[in-house]
Amino acid sequence: MLYYLEYFLVSGVITLANLLPLQLSYWLARRIGDLSYLIMTKRRKVALENLSKAHGSQLSLNDKKKIAMRSFEHVALSITELFTVPRVLKNASERFSFEGTAHLDAAFAKGKGIILVISHVGSWEYLAFLPYLRKYPCSVVVKTLKNYLVDRIMNRFREKTLLHPIPKRDAARKILYEIHKNHLVAILIDQWAGNEGIRTKFFNVETSTTSIPARLAEKTGCALIPAYCLRKEGGRYEIHIEAPLDWDISEPDWEHSVTQKLNQRLERQILANPEQWLWGHRRWK
């Protein structure tokens, strides 16, 4: 019964988001983010603690609170953006610009596949417009939601951009299949990885990070290319494709070294766009 209640609630939100003018839907999403910052006290505390770990005393408490609130807006807005994908598809070529796609073209030419190393920086769901507009074959590893009804809704919207969701559980074989076909596979690296990850430094504080991109590169020789989609003014977006990570399989503690380098790339992305990251997530445990 709870699953059905959640399903009807999400369906109602989707309907409302697509009936209202797009900019009004986004404005309401930001206000919902503000409200969640005020009432979700535990998440707010986590966000402020995370900002302290990352920035130390470089930011005042007031600055940390401002970034944390904008981060809550960012999360609400990102969910709303996914629900309004069909409307954005209509004029997507006018809304999106790209930087660094030559890195992808060069990697495709090598024929060994690409791991697109992504995070919750910026409008992460709208990275899906990379395969849609550039015609790159692309899959993304996603965590299956407990509510299978809502999970179907989320993946249905992702598929509208020609993105192929791969459930995280037992994903290895499907990922390898896509890589061997010289396709893109997007993998998130900015969440707590628990016992499945390895201990690395993130903002100079030890945490657990997934090493799946490193292990796949070792096994297949695929390129590791970080990417993110920034939200700009006027309903526009910039998709940034960074240079591939240089790696040498012969270097000591190779898996740890590559994973640490990917964390450092992510740190730079976050520091440049602190309000567009998921500070409320328990990244350090």
mmCIF file of N, CA, C and O in Angstrom, residues 223-267:
data_model
loop_
_atom_site.group_PDB
_atom_site.id
_atom_site.type_symbol
_atom_site.label_atom_id
_atom_site.label_comp_id
_atom_site.label_asym_id
_atom_site.label_seq_id
_atom_site.Cartn_x
_atom_site.Cartn_y
_atom_site.Cartn_z
ATOM 1 N N ALA A 223 38.960 3.631 -21.611
ATOM 2 C CA ALA A 223 39.317 4.979 -21.161
ATOM 3 C C ALA A 223 38.490 5.356 -19.940
ATOM 4 O O ALA A 223 37.331 4.950 -19.809
ATOM 5 N N LEU A 224 39.082 6.139 -19.041
ATOM 6 C CA LEU A 224 38.387 6.675 -17.876
ATOM 7 C C LEU A 224 38.271 8.185 -18.073
ATOM 8 O O LEU A 224 39.267 8.911 -17.999
ATOM 9 N N ILE A 225 37.042 8.651 -18.341
ATOM 10 C CA ILE A 225 36.829 10.059 -18.689
ATOM 11 C C ILE A 225 35.805 10.689 -17.746
ATOM 12 O O ILE A 225 34.629 10.327 -17.777
ATOM 13 N N PRO A 226 36.221 11.628 -16.902
ATOM 14 C CA PRO A 226 35.269 12.326 -16.020
ATOM 15 C C PRO A 226 34.382 13.283 -16.821
ATOM 16 O O PRO A 226 34.822 13.887 -17.801
ATOM 17 N N ALA A 227 33.130 13.410 -16.374
ATOM 18 C CA ALA A 227 32.193 14.311 -17.045
ATOM 19 C C ALA A 227 31.177 14.836 -16.039
ATOM 20 O O ALA A 227 30.877 14.180 -15.041
ATOM 21 N N TYR A 228 30.639 16.028 -16.320
ATOM 22 C CA TYR A 228 29.596 16.600 -15.471
ATOM 23 C C TYR A 228 28.814 17.627 -16.282
ATOM 24 O O TYR A 228 29.281 18.123 -17.310
ATOM 25 N N CYS A 229 27.594 17.923 -15.815
ATOM 26 C CA CYS A 229 26.699 18.851 -16.509
ATOM 27 C C CYS A 229 26.340 19.991 -15.559
ATOM 28 O O CYS A 229 25.660 19.762 -14.554
ATOM 29 N N LEU A 230 26.791 21.199 -15.868
ATOM 30 C CA LEU A 230 26.527 22.343 -15.010
ATOM 31 C C LEU A 230 25.237 23.042 -15.403
ATOM 32 O O LEU A 230 24.944 23.205 -16.591
ATOM 33 N N ARG A 231 24.512 23.464 -14.410
ATOM 34 C CA ARG A 231 23.288 24.229 -14.606
ATOM 35 C C ARG A 231 23.650 25.712 -14.724
ATOM 36 O O ARG A 231 24.304 26.279 -13.851
ATOM 37 N N LYS A 232 23.226 26.354 -15.805
ATOM 38 C CA LYS A 232 23.541 27.764 -16.041
ATOM 39 C C LYS A 232 22.258 28.593 -15.995
ATOM 40 O O LYS A 232 21.164 28.073 -15.824
ATOM 41 N N GLU A 233 22.397 29.893 -16.182
ATOM 42 C CA GLU A 233 21.234 30.778 -16.166
ATOM 43 C C GLU A 233 20.374 30.586 -17.420
ATOM 44 O O GLU A 233 20.854 30.131 -18.458
ATOM 45 N N GLY A 234 19.088 30.920 -17.275
ATOM 46 C CA GLY A 234 18.196 30.904 -18.431
ATOM 47 C C GLY A 234 17.825 29.530 -18.936
ATOM 48 O O GLY A 234 17.519 29.350 -20.120
ATOM 49 N N GLY A 235 17.864 28.525 -18.045
ATOM 50 C CA GLY A 235 17.471 27.181 -18.459
ATOM 51 C C GLY A 235 18.459 26.513 -19.402
ATOM 52 O O GLY A 235 18.078 25.659 -20.201
ATOM 53 N N ARG A 236 19.729 26.895 -19.297
ATOM 54 C CA ARG A 236 20.757 26.318 -20.165
ATOM 55 C C ARG A 236 21.732 25.479 -19.348
ATOM 56 O O ARG A 236 21.855 25.643 -18.129
ATOM 57 N N TYR A 237 22.453 24.602 -20.052
ATOM 58 C CA TYR A 237 23.333 23.646 -19.402
ATOM 59 C C TYR A 237 24.627 23.506 -20.197
ATOM 60 O O TYR A 237 24.621 23.595 -21.427
ATOM 61 N N GLU A 238 25.717 23.261 -19.471
ATOM 62 C CA GLU A 238 27.021 22.999 -20.078
ATOM 63 C C GLU A 238 27.481 21.610 -19.674
ATOM 64 O O GLU A 238 27.638 21.321 -18.489
ATOM 65 N N ILE A 239 27.687 20.759 -20.654
ATOM 66 C CA ILE A 239 28.211 19.422 -20.390
ATOM 67 C C ILE A 239 29.718 19.454 -20.624
ATOM 68 O O ILE A 239 30.183 19.771 -21.718
ATOM 69 N N HIS A 240 30.473 19.140 -19.560
ATOM 70 C CA HIS A 240 31.927 19.193 -19.610
ATOM 71 C C HIS A 240 32.501 17.773 -19.665
ATOM 72 O O HIS A 240 32.187 16.943 -18.809
ATOM 73 N N ILE A 241 33.341 17.527 -20.643
ATOM 74 C CA ILE A 241 34.040 16.258 -20.789
ATOM 75 C C ILE A 241 35.520 16.526 -20.544
ATOM 76 O O ILE A 241 36.148 17.276 -21.293
ATOM 77 N N GLU A 242 36.077 15.932 -19.504
ATOM 78 C CA GLU A 242 37.472 16.172 -19.183
ATOM 79 C C GLU A 242 38.391 15.232 -19.957
ATOM 80 O O GLU A 242 37.946 14.230 -20.539
ATOM 81 N N ALA A 243 39.668 15.550 -19.944
ATOM 82 C CA ALA A 243 40.661 14.683 -20.589
ATOM 83 C C ALA A 243 40.695 13.334 -19.889
ATOM 84 O O ALA A 243 40.473 13.242 -18.670
ATOM 85 N N PRO A 244 40.956 12.259 -20.627
ATOM 86 C CA PRO A 244 41.025 10.936 -19.999
ATOM 87 C C PRO A 244 42.093 10.900 -18.913
ATOM 88 O O PRO A 244 43.103 11.606 -18.993
ATOM 89 N N LEU A 245 41.854 10.088 -17.912
ATOM 90 C CA LEU A 245 42.841 9.908 -16.859
ATOM 91 C C LEU A 245 44.006 9.098 -17.400
ATOM 92 O O LEU A 245 43.819 8.041 -18.018
ATOM 93 N N ASP A 246 45.221 9.595 -17.194
ATOM 94 C CA ASP A 246 46.413 8.827 -17.562
ATOM 95 C C ASP A 246 46.669 7.774 -16.496
ATOM 96 O O ASP A 246 46.691 8.084 -15.300
ATOM 97 N N TRP A 247 46.865 6.543 -16.915
ATOM 98 C CA TRP A 247 47.159 5.504 -15.936
ATOM 99 C C TRP A 247 48.142 4.501 -16.500
ATOM 100 O O TRP A 247 48.234 4.293 -17.713
ATOM 101 N N ASP A 248 48.902 3.930 -15.589
ATOM 102 C CA ASP A 248 49.930 2.955 -15.935
ATOM 103 C C ASP A 248 49.736 1.757 -15.024
ATOM 104 O O ASP A 248 49.927 1.848 -13.808
ATOM 105 N N ILE A 249 49.373 0.651 -15.621
ATOM 106 C CA ILE A 249 49.025 -0.533 -14.837
ATOM 107 C C ILE A 249 50.213 -1.081 -14.055
ATOM 108 O O ILE A 249 50.055 -1.863 -13.118
ATOM 109 N N SER A 250 51.404 -0.643 -14.415
ATOM 110 C CA SER A 250 52.593 -1.145 -13.734
ATOM 111 C C SER A 250 52.921 -0.374 -12.457
ATOM 112 O O SER A 250 53.774 -0.805 -11.681
ATOM 113 N N GLU A 251 52.253 0.750 -12.223
ATOM 114 C CA GLU A 251 52.586 1.534 -11.038
ATOM 115 C C GLU A 251 52.111 0.820 -9.772
ATOM 116 O O GLU A 251 51.110 0.092 -9.787
ATOM 117 N N PRO A 252 52.824 0.989 -8.659
ATOM 118 C CA PRO A 252 52.475 0.287 -7.410
ATOM 119 C C PRO A 252 51.063 0.652 -6.935
ATOM 120 O O PRO A 252 50.627 1.789 -7.083
ATOM 121 N N ASP A 253 50.404 -0.338 -6.359
ATOM 122 C CA ASP A 253 49.065 -0.134 -5.800
ATOM 123 C C ASP A 253 48.167 0.567 -6.812
ATOM 124 O O ASP A 253 47.518 1.572 -6.524
ATOM 125 N N TRP A 254 48.121 -0.004 -7.995
ATOM 126 C CA TRP A 254 47.499 0.620 -9.158
ATOM 127 C C TRP A 254 46.037 0.983 -8.921
ATOM 128 O O TRP A 254 45.602 2.094 -9.204
ATOM 129 N N GLU A 255 45.259 0.064 -8.392
ATOM 130 C CA GLU A 255 43.824 0.295 -8.198
ATOM 131 C C GLU A 255 43.578 1.473 -7.264
ATOM 132 O O GLU A 255 42.722 2.324 -7.531
ATOM 133 N N HIS A 256 44.331 1.531 -6.182
ATOM 134 C CA HIS A 256 44.189 2.634 -5.231
ATOM 135 C C HIS A 256 44.619 3.953 -5.869
ATOM 136 O O HIS A 256 43.949 4.988 -5.709
ATOM 137 N N SER A 257 45.721 3.929 -6.610
ATOM 138 C CA SER A 257 46.253 5.148 -7.221
ATOM 139 C C SER A 257 45.271 5.756 -8.206
ATOM 140 O O SER A 257 45.018 6.970 -8.194
ATOM 141 N N VAL A 258 44.691 4.924 -9.071
ATOM 142 C CA VAL A 258 43.740 5.417 -10.066
ATOM 143 C C VAL A 258 42.485 5.965 -9.392
ATOM 144 O O VAL A 258 41.983 7.038 -9.759
ATOM 145 N N THR A 259 41.985 5.259 -8.391
ATOM 146 C CA THR A 259 40.784 5.713 -7.682
ATOM 147 C C THR A 259 41.046 7.042 -6.977
ATOM 148 O O THR A 259 40.185 7.935 -6.978
ATOM 149 N N GLN A 260 42.233 7.184 -6.403
ATOM 150 C CA GLN A 260 42.579 8.435 -5.737
ATOM 151 C C GLN A 260 42.644 9.587 -6.736
ATOM 152 O O GLN A 260 42.183 10.705 -6.462
ATOM 153 N N LYS A 261 43.195 9.341 -7.914
ATOM 154 C CA LYS A 261 43.275 10.377 -8.940
ATOM 155 C C LYS A 261 41.876 10.812 -9.400
ATOM 156 O O LYS A 261 41.639 11.995 -9.651
ATOM 157 N N LEU A 262 40.956 9.864 -9.497
ATOM 158 C CA LEU A 262 39.587 10.203 -9.875
ATOM 159 C C LEU A 262 38.928 11.052 -8.780
ATOM 160 O O LEU A 262 38.184 11.990 -9.074
ATOM 161 N N ASN A 263 39.205 10.726 -7.519
ATOM 162 C CA ASN A 263 38.689 11.552 -6.422
ATOM 163 C C ASN A 263 39.221 12.981 -6.514
ATOM 164 O O ASN A 263 38.497 13.945 -6.262
ATOM 165 N N GLN A 264 40.480 13.123 -6.876
ATOM 166 C CA GLN A 264 41.075 14.454 -6.985
ATOM 167 C C GLN A 264 40.434 15.250 -8.113
ATOM 168 O O GLN A 264 40.223 16.461 -7.980
ATOM 169 N N ARG A 265 40.123 14.586 -9.218
ATOM 170 C CA ARG A 265 39.400 15.264 -10.301
ATOM 171 C C ARG A 265 38.049 15.756 -9.789
ATOM 172 O O ARG A 265 37.623 16.884 -10.065
ATOM 173 N N LEU A 266 37.362 14.890 -9.052
ATOM 174 C CA LEU A 266 36.042 15.244 -8.523
ATOM 175 C C LEU A 266 36.134 16.405 -7.536
ATOM 176 O O LEU A 266 35.284 17.294 -7.545
ATOM 177 N N GLU A 267 37.150 16.400 -6.712
ATOM 178 C CA GLU A 267 37.336 17.501 -5.763
ATOM 179 C C GLU A 267 37.402 18.834 -6.487
ATOM 180 O O GLU A 267 36.774 19.823 -6.062
#
